[in-house]
CSV table of C-alpha atoms in Angstrom, one decimal:
chain,number,residue,atom,x,y,z
A,1,GLU,CA,-1.1,16.0,-6.9
A,2,LEU,CA,1.0,12.8,-7.3
A,3,LYS,CA,-0.7,10.3,-9.9
A,4,VAL,CA,0.9,6.9,-9.7
A,5,GLU,CA,0.0,4.8,-13.0
A,6,GLN,CA,0.5,1.4,-13.9
A,7,ASN,CA,-0.1,-0.7,-16.8
A,8,PRO,CA,-1.4,-3.2,-17.6
A,9,LEU,CA,-4.2,-3.5,-15.1
A,10,PHE,CA,-4.7,-6.8,-15.5
A,11,LEU,CA,-2.5,-9.5,-17.3
A,12,SER,CA,-3.0,-13.0,-18.2
A,13,MET,CA,0.0,-14.8,-19.2
A,14,GLN,CA,1.3,-18.6,-19.8
A,15,GLU,CA,4.0,-20.1,-17.9
A,16,GLY,CA,7.4,-19.6,-19.2
A,17,LYS,CA,6.7,-16.1,-20.8
A,18,ASN,CA,8.3,-12.9,-20.1
A,19,TYR,CA,6.5,-9.7,-19.7
A,20,THR,CA,6.6,-6.3,-18.0
A,21,ILE,CA,4.8,-4.1,-16.0
A,22,TYR,CA,5.0,-0.6,-16.2
A,23,CYS,CA,4.8,2.0,-13.4
A,24,ASN,CA,4.6,6.0,-14.3
A,25,TYR,CA,4.3,8.6,-11.8
A,26,SER,CA,3.6,12.4,-12.4
A,27,THR,CA,6.2,14.4,-10.0
A,28,THR,CA,9.9,14.0,-9.2
A,29,SER,CA,10.7,11.4,-6.9
A,30,ASP,CA,13.7,9.0,-6.3
A,31,ARG,CA,12.1,6.7,-4.2
A,32,LEU,CA,9.8,3.9,-5.6
A,33,TYR,CA,8.4,0.7,-3.7
A,34,TRP,CA,6.9,-2.5,-5.1
A,35,TYR,CA,4.4,-4.7,-3.2
A,36,ARG,CA,2.9,-7.8,-3.7
A,37,GLN,CA,-0.6,-8.8,-2.6
A,38,ASP,CA,-2.3,-12.5,-2.8
A,39,PRO,CA,-6.1,-12.7,-2.8
A,40,GLY,CA,-7.6,-11.9,0.5
A,41,LYS,CA,-4.0,-11.4,2.0
A,42,SER,CA,-2.2,-8.1,2.9
A,43,LEU,CA,0.7,-6.4,1.1
A,44,GLU,CA,4.1,-7.7,1.3
A,45,SER,CA,7.6,-5.6,0.1
A,46,LEU,CA,9.1,-6.8,-2.8
A,47,PHE,CA,11.6,-4.2,-3.7
A,48,VAL,CA,12.8,-0.7,-2.7
A,49,LEU,CA,14.2,1.6,-5.2
A,50,LEU,CA,16.0,4.7,-4.1
A,51,SER,CA,18.1,5.9,-6.9
A,52,ASN,CA,18.1,6.5,-10.7
A,53,GLY,CA,19.1,3.5,-12.3
A,54,ALA,CA,18.5,1.1,-9.4
A,55,VAL,CA,18.0,-2.5,-10.4
A,56,LYS,CA,16.8,-5.0,-8.0
A,57,GLN,CA,16.2,-8.6,-8.5
A,58,GLU,CA,14.6,-11.5,-6.7
A,59,GLY,CA,13.8,-14.8,-8.5
A,60,ARG,CA,11.9,-14.3,-11.6
A,61,LEU,CA,11.2,-10.8,-11.0
A,62,MET,CA,13.6,-7.9,-11.7
A,63,ALA,CA,12.6,-4.1,-10.7
A,64,SER,CA,14.4,-1.2,-12.1
A,65,LEU,CA,13.9,2.9,-11.9
A,66,ASP,CA,14.6,5.6,-14.3
A,67,THR,CA,13.6,8.9,-12.4
A,68,LYS,CA,14.3,11.2,-15.4
A,69,ALA,CA,11.6,9.2,-17.3
A,70,ARG,CA,9.2,8.8,-14.2
A,71,LEU,CA,9.0,5.3,-14.7
A,72,SER,CA,9.8,1.9,-13.2
A,73,THR,CA,9.4,-1.4,-14.7
A,74,LEU,CA,8.6,-4.9,-13.0
A,75,HIS,CA,10.1,-7.6,-15.1
A,76,ILE,CA,8.9,-11.3,-15.0
A,77,THR,CA,10.8,-13.7,-16.5
A,78,ALA,CA,9.5,-17.1,-17.3
A,79,ALA,CA,6.5,-16.8,-15.3
A,80,VAL,CA,5.5,-19.7,-13.0
A,81,HIS,CA,2.1,-20.0,-11.2
A,82,ASP,CA,3.1,-18.8,-7.9
A,83,LEU,CA,3.6,-15.2,-9.4
A,84,SER,CA,-0.1,-15.0,-9.8
A,85,ALA,CA,-1.0,-12.2,-7.5
A,86,THR,CA,-1.7,-8.2,-7.3
A,87,TYR,CA,1.2,-5.9,-7.8
A,88,PHE,CA,1.5,-2.6,-6.8
A,89,CYS,CA,4.0,0.2,-7.2
A,90,ALA,CA,4.1,3.1,-4.6
A,91,VAL,CA,5.9,6.7,-4.5
A,92,TYR,CA,6.2,9.1,-1.9
A,93,THR,CA,5.3,12.7,-2.5
A,94,GLN,CA,7.7,15.6,-2.8
A,95,GLY,CA,8.3,18.5,-0.5
A,96,GLY,CA,9.0,16.7,2.8
A,97,SER,CA,5.6,14.7,2.8
A,98,GLU,CA,5.5,11.4,4.0
A,99,LYS,CA,2.4,10.3,2.2
A,100,LEU,CA,2.8,7.5,0.0
A,101,VAL,CA,0.9,7.2,-2.9
A,102,PHE,CA,0.0,3.4,-4.4
A,103,GLY,CA,-1.0,2.6,-8.1
A,104,LYS,CA,-4.3,0.7,-8.9
A,105,GLY,CA,-2.4,-2.4,-9.1
A,106,THR,CA,-1.8,-4.8,-11.9
A,107,LYS,CA,-3.7,-8.2,-11.4
A,108,LEU,CA,-1.5,-11.1,-12.9
A,109,THR,CA,-2.9,-14.4,-13.6
A,110,VAL,CA,-0.4,-16.9,-14.6
A,111,ASN,CA,-2.1,-19.9,-16.7
A,112,PRO,CA,-0.7,-23.5,-17.1
B,1,ASN,CA,7.4,-11.4,15.9
B,2,ALA,CA,4.2,-9.6,15.9
B,3,GLY,CA,5.1,-6.6,13.6
B,4,VAL,CA,1.7,-4.8,12.9
B,5,THR,CA,-1.4,-6.0,14.7
B,6,GLN,CA,-4.8,-4.7,13.8
B,7,THR,CA,-7.9,-5.7,15.2
B,8,PRO,CA,-10.7,-6.5,14.5
B,9,LYS,CA,-10.5,-8.6,11.5
B,10,PHE,CA,-14.0,-8.3,10.3
B,11,ARG,CA,-16.7,-5.8,11.5
B,12,ILE,CA,-20.5,-5.2,10.2
B,13,LEU,CA,-21.9,-1.7,11.1
B,14,LYS,CA,-25.2,-0.3,10.7
B,15,ILE,CA,-25.3,3.2,9.2
B,16,GLY,CA,-24.8,5.7,12.0
B,17,GLN,CA,-23.0,3.5,14.1
B,18,SER,CA,-19.3,4.6,15.4
B,19,MET,CA,-15.9,2.3,15.8
B,20,THR,CA,-12.6,2.2,16.2
B,21,LEU,CA,-10.0,0.1,14.2
B,22,GLN,CA,-6.8,-0.7,16.5
B,23,CYS,CA,-3.1,-0.9,15.1
B,24,THR,CA,-0.5,-1.5,17.3
B,25,GLN,CA,3.3,-2.0,16.1
B,26,ASP,CA,6.1,-3.5,18.3
B,27,MET,CA,9.1,-2.4,16.0
B,28,ASN,CA,9.4,1.0,17.7
B,29,HIS,CA,8.4,2.8,14.2
B,30,ASN,CA,8.0,6.5,14.2
B,31,TYR,CA,5.7,6.4,11.0
B,32,MET,CA,2.3,5.2,10.6
B,33,TYR,CA,-0.2,5.0,8.1
B,34,TRP,CA,-4.2,4.2,7.8
B,35,TYR,CA,-5.0,2.9,4.0
B,36,ARG,CA,-8.5,1.7,2.6
B,37,GLN,CA,-8.5,-0.4,-0.5
B,38,ASP,CA,-11.9,-0.6,-2.3
B,39,PRO,CA,-11.7,-3.2,-5.5
B,40,GLY,CA,-9.7,-2.3,-8.3
B,41,MET,CA,-8.9,1.0,-6.9
B,42,GLY,CA,-5.5,0.3,-5.3
B,43,LEU,CA,-4.9,1.5,-1.8
B,44,LYS,CA,-5.8,5.5,-0.6
B,45,LEU,CA,-4.3,7.3,2.1
B,46,ILE,CA,-6.5,7.9,5.1
B,47,TYR,CA,-4.1,9.6,7.8
B,48,TYR,CA,-0.6,9.2,8.8
B,49,SER,CA,1.4,10.1,11.6
B,50,VAL,CA,5.4,10.8,12.1
B,51,GLY,CA,5.6,10.3,15.7
B,52,ALA,CA,3.5,10.3,18.9
B,53,GLY,CA,1.4,13.5,18.9
B,54,ILE,CA,1.6,14.3,15.3
B,55,THR,CA,-0.8,13.2,12.7
B,56,ASP,CA,-1.7,14.7,8.9
B,57,LYS,CA,-4.6,14.0,6.5
B,58,GLY,CA,-4.1,11.9,3.6
B,59,GLU,CA,-6.0,11.7,0.2
B,60,VAL,CA,-9.3,10.5,1.8
B,61,PRO,CA,-9.8,11.6,5.5
B,62,ASN,CA,-13.4,12.7,5.5
B,63,GLY,CA,-15.7,10.8,8.0
B,64,TYR,CA,-12.3,9.5,9.9
B,65,ASN,CA,-10.2,10.4,13.0
B,66,VAL,CA,-7.2,9.5,14.5
B,67,SER,CA,-4.9,10.0,17.3
B,68,ARG,CA,-1.3,9.2,18.2
B,69,SER,CA,-0.6,9.2,22.0
B,70,THR,CA,2.0,6.5,21.8
B,71,THR,CA,4.5,5.3,19.5
B,72,GLU,CA,3.0,1.8,19.5
B,73,ASP,CA,-0.7,2.7,18.9
B,74,PHE,CA,-2.7,4.4,15.9
B,75,PRO,CA,-6.3,3.9,16.0
B,76,LEU,CA,-8.8,4.8,13.3
B,77,ARG,CA,-11.9,6.1,14.6
B,78,LEU,CA,-15.2,6.2,12.3
B,79,GLU,CA,-17.9,8.7,13.4
B,80,LEU,CA,-21.4,7.8,11.7
B,81,ALA,CA,-20.6,5.1,9.7
B,82,ALA,CA,-21.7,5.2,5.9
B,83,PRO,CA,-22.0,2.6,3.0
B,84,SER,CA,-19.5,4.3,1.2
B,85,GLN,CA,-16.9,3.3,4.3
B,86,THR,CA,-17.3,0.1,3.2
B,87,SER,CA,-13.9,-1.3,2.1
B,88,VAL,CA,-10.6,-3.2,3.8
B,89,TYR,CA,-8.6,-1.0,6.0
B,90,PHE,CA,-5.0,-1.5,6.3
B,91,CYS,CA,-2.6,0.1,8.8
B,92,ALA,CA,1.1,0.1,8.1
B,93,SER,CA,4.4,1.3,9.7
B,94,ARG,CA,8.1,1.9,9.1
B,95,GLY,CA,10.9,3.3,10.5
B,96,THR,CA,13.3,6.4,9.8
B,97,GLY,CA,15.2,6.9,6.4
B,98,TYR,CA,13.7,5.1,3.0
B,99,GLU,CA,12.5,1.8,4.9
B,100,LYS,CA,9.7,-0.2,3.2
B,101,LEU,CA,6.0,-0.4,5.0
B,102,PHE,CA,5.3,-3.2,7.2
B,103,PHE,CA,1.4,-3.8,6.8
B,104,GLY,CA,-0.9,-5.1,9.0
B,105,SER,CA,-3.1,-8.1,8.3
B,106,GLY,CA,-6.2,-5.8,7.5
B,107,THR,CA,-9.7,-5.1,8.7
B,108,GLN,CA,-12.8,-5.9,6.6
B,109,LEU,CA,-15.6,-3.5,7.4
B,110,SER,CA,-19.1,-3.7,6.0
B,111,VAL,CA,-21.7,-0.9,6.5
B,112,LEU,CA,-25.0,-2.1,5.8
């Protein structure tokens, strides 16, 4: 059974600081997705990582994928309040299944 | 662009009642998914479909049923509602390949 673990689950940081969110998964996969959810809202796609070593960046967020370590990171640079949200990573199960399994999410709060 | 449309947005059910959550997408996507989101638990896959007439169970299918008679529609049926089904339900769709999921706005369901 595929398990997707994120840490930390809660993150409170000051504006201007850097931090990294980690996403580990338990079975081989070369497709990993990051989503953002604002309170009371739906999920919005941030990044699609499709190969080992893939790196994507948008604004103050950068995501990377290491399929050998079964690890993805979401790095936040010089955080601003607008980045406050819950961030989810998700991975497809293997073997031809189309099940996308989500981590529990990391709730990020950026304080002035 | 409508994207993925879910109805209703809110619903209160009594224990033992039944209801259908509607989901429609206008992007001609083959893949459709139903997730439930409980506080602090991320998203759990209920059912998914890879095309009209084809559905399969996800992680938490008990107490739910689905059908996929057309490419556009993927309704989720709750029979004999129970308090454990109180949750926020999200429908999502994607095209072929490794595309991201597009999510609906969600249905907040309370079973009392």
